[in-house]
Coordinates of C-alpha atoms in Angstrom, one line a residue:
M1 CA 105.7 145.2 42.1
L2 CA 108.8 146.9 40.5
F3 CA 106.6 148.5 37.9
R4 CA 104.4 150.2 40.4
Q5 CA 107.2 151.6 42.4
G6 CA 108.3 153.5 39.4
R7 CA 111.3 151.1 38.6
K8 CA 110.3 150.2 35.1
E9 CA 113.7 150.5 33.8
T10 CA 115.1 148.1 36.3
L11 CA 112.4 145.7 35.4
V12 CA 113.1 145.8 31.7
R13 CA 116.9 145.5 32.1
R14 CA 116.5 142.5 34.4
S15 CA 114.1 140.9 32.2
D16 CA 116.1 141.4 29.1
L17 CA 119.2 139.9 30.9
Y18 CA 117.0 136.9 31.9
G19 CA 115.8 136.4 28.4
I20 CA 119.3 136.5 27.1
L21 CA 120.5 133.9 29.6
G22 CA 117.7 131.8 29.2
A23 CA 118.2 131.7 25.2
L24 CA 121.9 131.1 25.9
A25 CA 121.0 128.2 28.3
L26 CA 118.5 126.7 25.5
A27 CA 121.2 127.0 22.7
V28 CA 123.8 125.1 24.9
S29 CA 121.3 122.2 26.0
M30 CA 120.1 121.8 22.4
T31 CA 123.6 121.8 21.1
T32 CA 124.7 119.2 23.7
A33 CA 121.5 117.1 23.3
T34 CA 122.2 117.0 19.6
M35 CA 125.8 116.3 20.0
F36 CA 125.2 113.2 22.2
V37 CA 122.6 111.9 20.0
I38 CA 124.8 112.1 16.6
D39 CA 127.7 110.8 18.8
Y40 CA 125.7 107.6 19.6
L41 CA 124.3 107.2 16.3
F42 CA 127.5 108.1 14.2
D43 CA 131.1 109.1 14.9
A44 CA 132.5 111.8 17.3
T45 CA 133.8 114.1 14.4
V46 CA 130.1 114.3 12.9
A47 CA 128.8 114.9 16.3
W48 CA 131.2 117.7 17.0
L49 CA 130.6 119.2 13.4
T50 CA 126.8 119.2 13.7
A51 CA 126.9 120.5 17.2
G52 CA 129.3 123.4 16.0
L53 CA 126.9 124.1 13.2
L54 CA 123.8 124.1 15.2
A55 CA 125.8 126.5 17.9
L56 CA 126.6 128.7 15.2
L57 CA 123.0 129.0 13.7
A58 CA 121.6 129.4 17.0
L59 CA 123.8 132.2 17.9
W60 CA 123.3 133.9 14.6
T61 CA 119.5 133.6 14.4
W62 CA 118.9 134.5 18.2
F63 CA 121.8 137.1 18.6
G64 CA 123.6 138.1 15.5
Q65 CA 121.0 139.0 13.2
P66 CA 118.9 140.8 15.9
A67 CA 122.1 142.8 16.9
L68 CA 122.5 143.8 13.3
D69 CA 118.7 144.7 13.0
R70 CA 118.9 146.8 16.2
S71 CA 122.0 148.9 15.1
G72 CA 120.5 149.5 11.6
A73 CA 123.5 148.3 9.8
L74 CA 121.5 146.4 7.4
E75 CA 119.1 149.2 6.8
H76 CA 121.2 152.0 5.8
G77 CA 122.1 152.1 2.0
G78 CA 120.2 151.8 -1.1
A79 CA 118.8 148.2 -1.0
G80 CA 117.1 148.3 2.6
E81 CA 115.4 151.7 1.9
E82 CA 114.2 150.5 -1.6
R83 CA 112.7 147.4 0.1
R84 CA 111.0 149.5 2.6
R85 CA 109.4 151.9 -0.1
A86 CA 108.3 148.9 -2.2
A87 CA 106.6 147.4 1.1
R88 CA 105.1 150.5 1.7
R89 CA 103.6 150.6 -1.8
T90 CA 102.1 147.1 -1.4
L91 CA 100.8 147.6 2.1
S92 CA 97.1 148.7 2.7
P93 CA 96.6 152.3 3.5
P94 CA 96.4 152.3 7.5
T95 CA 99.4 150.0 7.6
A96 CA 101.4 152.2 5.4
A97 CA 100.4 155.3 7.4
R98 CA 101.7 153.7 10.4
C99 CA 105.1 152.8 8.8
R100 CA 105.4 156.4 7.7
R101 CA 104.8 157.3 11.2
G102 CA 107.5 154.9 12.3
R103 CA 105.0 152.5 14.0
T104 CA 106.0 149.2 12.3
D105 CA 105.0 147.3 15.4
G106 CA 101.5 146.2 13.9
R107 CA 99.6 148.2 16.6
S108 CA 97.3 150.7 15.6
P109 CA 96.7 154.0 17.4
P110 CA 94.1 154.2 20.0
A111 CA 90.5 154.4 18.7
P112 CA 88.9 157.7 19.5
P113 CA 86.5 157.5 22.4
R114 CA 83.1 156.6 21.7
T115 CA 80.1 159.0 22.3
P116 CA 77.3 157.7 24.2
R117 CA 74.2 156.3 22.7
P118 CA 71.1 158.3 23.6
T119 CA 68.6 156.3 25.9
R120 CA 65.2 155.8 24.7

């Protein structure tokens, strides 16, 4: 409904917020469930350590690493650029062309329109 009203920006921002809140809720539930099971099986200290490590891992993989990727902090410099060049050398020609044009999402450009076949 919002998309058809021309409020695409609002829709994208709201869905992004809901996605982040959902990932946080999932991280909290995974961490607490793991902590309860480990606490029941072992000691409370082991449970807290395991829950802390799991929480750090979830926060890093779901939020920290994507934030660094988005900011480009890991790509600036020699090593990141060299990896991209090496990857381009090993890619198929159409994929390498998309990378050169900045199209790294895996989608190809739209196909040209087909000409109608003559009827017999």
